[in-house]
Coordinates of C-alpha atoms in Angstrom, one line a residue:
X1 CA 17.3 -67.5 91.6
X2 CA 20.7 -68.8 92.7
X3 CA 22.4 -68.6 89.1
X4 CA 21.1 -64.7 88.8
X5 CA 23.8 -62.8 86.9
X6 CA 25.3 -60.4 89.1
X7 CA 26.1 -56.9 88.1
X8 CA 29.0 -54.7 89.2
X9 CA 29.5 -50.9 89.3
X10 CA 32.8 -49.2 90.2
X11 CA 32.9 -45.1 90.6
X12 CA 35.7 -42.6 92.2
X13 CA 36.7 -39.7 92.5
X14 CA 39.8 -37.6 94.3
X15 CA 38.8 -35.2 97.1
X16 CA 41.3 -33.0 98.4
X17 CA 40.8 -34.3 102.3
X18 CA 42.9 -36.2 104.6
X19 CA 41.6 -40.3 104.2
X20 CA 40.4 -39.9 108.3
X21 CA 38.0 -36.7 107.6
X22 CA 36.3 -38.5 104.1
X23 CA 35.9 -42.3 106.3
X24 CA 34.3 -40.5 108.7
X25 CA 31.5 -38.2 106.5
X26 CA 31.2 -41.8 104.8
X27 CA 30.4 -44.1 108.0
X28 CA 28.5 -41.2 110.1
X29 CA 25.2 -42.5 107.6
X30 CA 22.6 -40.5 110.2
X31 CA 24.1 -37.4 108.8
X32 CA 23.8 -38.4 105.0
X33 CA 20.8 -36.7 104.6
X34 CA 22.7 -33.3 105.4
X35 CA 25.5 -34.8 102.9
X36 CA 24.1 -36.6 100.2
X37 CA 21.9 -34.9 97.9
X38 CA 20.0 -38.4 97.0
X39 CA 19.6 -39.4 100.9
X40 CA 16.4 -38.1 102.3
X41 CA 16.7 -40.0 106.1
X42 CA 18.4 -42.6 107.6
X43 CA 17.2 -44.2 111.1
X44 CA 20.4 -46.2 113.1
X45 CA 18.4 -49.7 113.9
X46 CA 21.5 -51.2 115.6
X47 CA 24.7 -50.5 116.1
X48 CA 28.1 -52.2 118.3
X49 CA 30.6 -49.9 117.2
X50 CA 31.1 -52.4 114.2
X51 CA 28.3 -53.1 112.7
X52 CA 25.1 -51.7 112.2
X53 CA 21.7 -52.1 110.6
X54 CA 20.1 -49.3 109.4
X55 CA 16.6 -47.8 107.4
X56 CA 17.3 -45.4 104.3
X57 CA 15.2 -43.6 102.1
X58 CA 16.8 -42.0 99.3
X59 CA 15.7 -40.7 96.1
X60 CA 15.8 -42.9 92.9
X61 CA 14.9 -41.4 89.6
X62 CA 11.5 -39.9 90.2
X63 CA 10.8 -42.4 93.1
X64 CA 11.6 -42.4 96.9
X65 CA 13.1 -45.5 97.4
X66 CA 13.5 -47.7 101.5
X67 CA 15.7 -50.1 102.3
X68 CA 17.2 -51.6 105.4
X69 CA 20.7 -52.4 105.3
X70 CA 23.7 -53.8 107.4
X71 CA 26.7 -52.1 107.4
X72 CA 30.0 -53.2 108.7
X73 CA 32.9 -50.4 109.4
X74 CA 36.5 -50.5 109.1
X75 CA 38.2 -48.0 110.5
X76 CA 42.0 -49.3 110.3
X77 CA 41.5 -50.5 106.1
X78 CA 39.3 -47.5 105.8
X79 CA 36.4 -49.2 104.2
X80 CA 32.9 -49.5 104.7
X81 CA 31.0 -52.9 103.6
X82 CA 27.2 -52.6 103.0
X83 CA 24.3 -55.3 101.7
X84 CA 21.0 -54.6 101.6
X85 CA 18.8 -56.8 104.2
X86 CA 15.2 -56.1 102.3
X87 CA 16.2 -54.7 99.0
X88 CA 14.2 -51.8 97.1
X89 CA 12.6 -53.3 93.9
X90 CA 13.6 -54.2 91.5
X91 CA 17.0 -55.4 93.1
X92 CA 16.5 -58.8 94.2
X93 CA 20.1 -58.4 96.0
X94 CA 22.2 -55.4 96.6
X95 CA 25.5 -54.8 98.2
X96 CA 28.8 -53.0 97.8
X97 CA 31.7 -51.1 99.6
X98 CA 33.2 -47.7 100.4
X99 CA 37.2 -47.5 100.6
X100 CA 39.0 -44.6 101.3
X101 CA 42.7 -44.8 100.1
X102 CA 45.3 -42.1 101.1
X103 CA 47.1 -40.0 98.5
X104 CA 48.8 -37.6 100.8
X105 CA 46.8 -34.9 101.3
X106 CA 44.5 -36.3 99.0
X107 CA 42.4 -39.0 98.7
X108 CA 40.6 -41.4 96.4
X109 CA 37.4 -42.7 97.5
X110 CA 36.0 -45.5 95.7
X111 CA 32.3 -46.6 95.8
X112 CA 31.4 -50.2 94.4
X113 CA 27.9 -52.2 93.7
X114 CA 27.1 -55.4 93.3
X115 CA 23.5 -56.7 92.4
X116 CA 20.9 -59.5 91.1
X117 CA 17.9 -58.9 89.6
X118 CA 15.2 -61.3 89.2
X119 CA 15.4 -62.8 85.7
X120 CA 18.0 -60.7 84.9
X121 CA 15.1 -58.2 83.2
X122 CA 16.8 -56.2 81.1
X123 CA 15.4 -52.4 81.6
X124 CA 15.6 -53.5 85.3
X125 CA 18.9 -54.2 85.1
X126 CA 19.5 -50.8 83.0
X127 CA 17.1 -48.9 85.5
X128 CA 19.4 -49.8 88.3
X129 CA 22.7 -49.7 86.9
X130 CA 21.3 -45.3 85.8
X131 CA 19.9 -44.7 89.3
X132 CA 23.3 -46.3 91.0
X133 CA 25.3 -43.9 88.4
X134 CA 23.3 -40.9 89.1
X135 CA 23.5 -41.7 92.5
X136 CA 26.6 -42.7 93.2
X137 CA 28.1 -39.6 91.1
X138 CA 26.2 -37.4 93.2
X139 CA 27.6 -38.4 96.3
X140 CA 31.1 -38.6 94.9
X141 CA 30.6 -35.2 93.7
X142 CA 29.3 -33.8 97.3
X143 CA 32.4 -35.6 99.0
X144 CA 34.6 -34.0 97.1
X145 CA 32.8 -30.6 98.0
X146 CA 33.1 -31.0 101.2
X147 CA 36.7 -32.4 101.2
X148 CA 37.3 -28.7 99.9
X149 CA 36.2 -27.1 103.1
X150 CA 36.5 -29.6 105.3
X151 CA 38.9 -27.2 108.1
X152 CA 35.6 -25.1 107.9
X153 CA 33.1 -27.6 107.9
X154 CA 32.3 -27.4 111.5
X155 CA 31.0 -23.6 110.5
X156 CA 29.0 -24.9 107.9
X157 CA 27.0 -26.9 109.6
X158 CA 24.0 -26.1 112.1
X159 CA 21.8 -28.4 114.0
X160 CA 19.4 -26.3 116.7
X161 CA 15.9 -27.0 117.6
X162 CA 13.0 -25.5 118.9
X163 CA 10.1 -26.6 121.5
X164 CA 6.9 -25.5 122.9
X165 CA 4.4 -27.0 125.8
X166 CA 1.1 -27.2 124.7
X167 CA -2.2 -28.7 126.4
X168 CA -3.6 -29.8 123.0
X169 CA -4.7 -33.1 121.3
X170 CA -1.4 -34.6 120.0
X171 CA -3.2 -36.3 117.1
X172 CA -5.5 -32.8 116.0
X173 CA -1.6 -31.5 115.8
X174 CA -0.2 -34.3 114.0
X175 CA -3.3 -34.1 111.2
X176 CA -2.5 -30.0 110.7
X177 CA 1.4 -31.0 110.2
X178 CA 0.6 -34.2 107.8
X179 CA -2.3 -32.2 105.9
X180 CA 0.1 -30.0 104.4
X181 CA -1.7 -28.9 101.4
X182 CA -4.1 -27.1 103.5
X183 CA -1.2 -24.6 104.7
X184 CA -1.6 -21.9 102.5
X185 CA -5.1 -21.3 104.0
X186 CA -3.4 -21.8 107.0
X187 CA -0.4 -20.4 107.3
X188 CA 0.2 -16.5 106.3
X189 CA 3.9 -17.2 105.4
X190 CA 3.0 -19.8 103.0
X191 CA 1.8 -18.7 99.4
X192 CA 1.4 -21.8 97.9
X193 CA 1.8 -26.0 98.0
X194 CA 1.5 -28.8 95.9
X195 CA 1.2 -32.2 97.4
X196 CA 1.8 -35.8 95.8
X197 CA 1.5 -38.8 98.1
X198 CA 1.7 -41.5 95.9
X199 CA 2.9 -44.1 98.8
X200 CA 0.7 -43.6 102.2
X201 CA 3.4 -41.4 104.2
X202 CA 5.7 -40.7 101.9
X203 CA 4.9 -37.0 100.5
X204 CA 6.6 -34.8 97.2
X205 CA 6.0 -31.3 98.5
X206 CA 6.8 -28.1 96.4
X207 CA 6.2 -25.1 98.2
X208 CA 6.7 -21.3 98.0
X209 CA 6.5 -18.9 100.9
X210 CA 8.1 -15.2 102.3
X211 CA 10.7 -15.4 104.8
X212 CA 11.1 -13.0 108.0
X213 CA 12.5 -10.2 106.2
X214 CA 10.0 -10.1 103.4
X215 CA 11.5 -12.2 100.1
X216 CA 9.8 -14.8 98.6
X217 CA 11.2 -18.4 97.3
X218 CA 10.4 -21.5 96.3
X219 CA 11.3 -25.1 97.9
X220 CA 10.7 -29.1 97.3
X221 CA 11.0 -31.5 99.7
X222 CA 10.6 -35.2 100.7
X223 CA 8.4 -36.0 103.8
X224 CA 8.5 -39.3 105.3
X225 CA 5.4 -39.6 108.0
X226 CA 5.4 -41.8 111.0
X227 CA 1.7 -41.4 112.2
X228 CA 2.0 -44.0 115.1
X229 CA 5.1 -42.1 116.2
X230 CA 3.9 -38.6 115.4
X231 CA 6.8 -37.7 113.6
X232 CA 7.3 -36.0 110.2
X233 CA 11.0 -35.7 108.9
X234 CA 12.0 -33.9 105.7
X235 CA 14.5 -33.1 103.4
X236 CA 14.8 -30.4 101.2
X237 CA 15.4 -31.4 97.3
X238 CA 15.5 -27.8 96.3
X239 CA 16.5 -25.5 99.3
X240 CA 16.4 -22.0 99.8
X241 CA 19.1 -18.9 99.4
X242 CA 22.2 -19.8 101.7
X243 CA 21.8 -23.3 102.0
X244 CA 23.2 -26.2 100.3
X245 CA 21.1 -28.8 102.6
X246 CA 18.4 -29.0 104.8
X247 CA 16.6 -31.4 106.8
X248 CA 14.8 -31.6 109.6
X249 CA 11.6 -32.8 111.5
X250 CA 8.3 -32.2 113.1
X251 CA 8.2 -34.4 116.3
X252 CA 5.2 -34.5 119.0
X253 CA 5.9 -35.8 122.5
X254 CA 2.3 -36.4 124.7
X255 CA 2.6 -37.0 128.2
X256 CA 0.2 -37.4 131.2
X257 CA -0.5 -33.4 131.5
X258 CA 0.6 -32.2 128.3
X259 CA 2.6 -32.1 124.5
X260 CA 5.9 -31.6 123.7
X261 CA 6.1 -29.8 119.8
X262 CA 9.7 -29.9 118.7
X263 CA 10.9 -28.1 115.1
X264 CA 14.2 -29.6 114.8
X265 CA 16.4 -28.2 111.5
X266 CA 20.0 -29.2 110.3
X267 CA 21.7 -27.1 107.8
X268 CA 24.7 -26.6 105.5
X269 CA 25.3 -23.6 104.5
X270 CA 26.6 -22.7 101.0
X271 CA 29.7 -21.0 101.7
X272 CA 29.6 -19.5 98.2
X273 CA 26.4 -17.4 98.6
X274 CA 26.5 -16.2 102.0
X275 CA 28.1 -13.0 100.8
X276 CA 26.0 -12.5 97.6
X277 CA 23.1 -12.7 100.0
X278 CA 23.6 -11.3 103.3
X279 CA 26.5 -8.8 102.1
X280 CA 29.8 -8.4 101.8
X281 CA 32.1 -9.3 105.3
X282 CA 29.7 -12.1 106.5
X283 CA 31.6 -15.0 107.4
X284 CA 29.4 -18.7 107.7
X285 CA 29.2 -18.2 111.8
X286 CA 27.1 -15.0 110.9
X287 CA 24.8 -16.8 108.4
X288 CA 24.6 -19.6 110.6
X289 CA 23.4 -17.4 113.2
X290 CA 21.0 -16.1 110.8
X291 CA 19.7 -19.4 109.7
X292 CA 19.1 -20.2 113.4
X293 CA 16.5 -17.3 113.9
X294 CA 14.6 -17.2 110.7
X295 CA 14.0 -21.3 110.7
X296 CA 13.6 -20.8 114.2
X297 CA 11.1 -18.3 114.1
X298 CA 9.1 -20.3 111.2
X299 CA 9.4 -23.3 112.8
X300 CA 8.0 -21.7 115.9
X301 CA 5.3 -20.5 113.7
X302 CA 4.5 -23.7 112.0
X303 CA 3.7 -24.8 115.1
X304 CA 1.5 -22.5 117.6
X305 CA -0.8 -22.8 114.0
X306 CA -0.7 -26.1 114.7
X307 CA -1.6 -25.7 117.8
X308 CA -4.7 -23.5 117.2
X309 CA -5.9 -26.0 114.7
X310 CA -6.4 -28.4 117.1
X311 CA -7.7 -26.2 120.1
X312 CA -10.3 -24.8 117.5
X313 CA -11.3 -28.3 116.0
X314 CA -11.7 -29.7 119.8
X315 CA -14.0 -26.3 120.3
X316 CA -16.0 -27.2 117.2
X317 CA -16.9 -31.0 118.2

């Protein structure tokens, strides 16, 4: 509908950063999962060094929303212009900006909407206009965070990764990663998981499990599957101690005489708990050293189970 009404949504917010380090977090959108609490992965389509299209999931409400969407950056206005290409229902069109303006030390960053919705639906309308509040607010709100300790941020933030050659079936590997509700049977680390998958390959995963040095917690997470690709990536709704984000992602690489198993994890640490947790006098290079082993080691684990699974399943037929 060409006369649809369109809608319009302005937030801010003032984050104690210089206007270069906020424009940056803002157009560096493959790291927004690690950022963003709603963002769950973003996959760079295209890109010229101007403009770029690019896939997004991202949590909406209850629901894990996709999009694609072209993006073009600004670096001498500061701004970021988006539009959705294939909207996420029930947006018929969706668009806005990102501008950064400088206030000194400070900034203000300033994160508009636009969108249509077909027949102007009313609870549509007010269903979109609550998720783009909620979300919007929550991204502010992180932005701001990290303005805080942005000198430090490059010690907040780990990306490592782990792999191991195995001569196993790639897709017996695959079905042990994407059959996750089977790993407590599996796996001795992990005491418990619930499973939704409500959209074929996109799973809701609550999970509790013991870490390496014996304590026990409880995380949710968002797992998109690519079966053709043999890839699983995650993010972590609800992380555990020491971390404010975590994502990551199962990846398996055949080839002619063998597999590839890759465990790849990116972190940030929560600055504020890393001496409540690991004691007094740790500094975030410390914990982030820490981090690497543990999810290393689990990780590690995850996957010579995996491994096993398959070997044993080829034995059997």
């Amino acid at each position: 509908m060409s006369d649809a009404r369109v809608h319009r949504t302005v937030h801010e917010v003032i984050a104690e950063a210089p206007a270069g380090v906020l424009y940056g977090l803002i157009a560096d959108a493959t790291r927004w999962p690690l950022f963003f609490p709603p963002c769950v992965h973003v996959e760079q389509l295209d890109f010229d060094g101007t403009r770029e299209r690019l896939r997004m999931w991202a949590t909406a409400g209850d629901t894990v929303k996709s999009w694609i969407s072209s993006r073009r950056l600004d670096v001498q206005r500061l701004r970021v212009e988006f539009t959705m290409d294939v909207p996420a229902a029930p947006a018929r069109t969706m668009g806005g900006v990102w501008t950064v303006e400088p206030l000194g030390d400070r900034s203000r960053v300033i994160l508009e909407h636009s969108f249509t919705v077909d027949g102007d639906d009313p609870a549509a309308v007010a269903w979109i206009e609550d998720v783009t509040a909620a979300n919007s607010s929550s991204q502010l709100d992180r932005l701001a965070e990290l303005a805080r300790s942005w000198t430090r941020l490059d010690d907040l933030v780990w990306s490592f990764e782990d792999t191991i050659r195995v001569n196993a079936p790639a897709e017996l590997i695959f079905e042990f990663l994407y059959q996750a509700e089977d790993w407590p049977a599996e796996l001795p680390h992990v005491t418990r998981l619930d499973l939704v998958e409500d959209e074929p390959g996109v799973q809701l995963v609550s999970m509790g499990s013991m870490s390496i040095d014996g304590g026990a917690h409880s995380t949710e997470s968002v797992r998109i599957c690519f079966p053709a690709a043999q890839r699983i990536v995650y993010k972590q709704t609800r992380t555990s101690p020491l971390l404010t984000a975590h994502a990551g992602e199962w990846a398996i690489e055949p080839d002619e005489t063998g597999v590839n198993l890759t465990a790849r994890h990116h972190v940030l640490l929560d600055e504020d708990s890393i001496e409540r947790v690991l004691g007094e006098g740790t500094d975030a290079v410390a914990a982030g050293h820490h981090l690497r082993d543990a999810l290393g080691q689990a990780g590690l684990s995850v996957l010579r189970y995996a491994t096993q699974y398959a070997l044993g399943a080829v034995r059997v037929l």
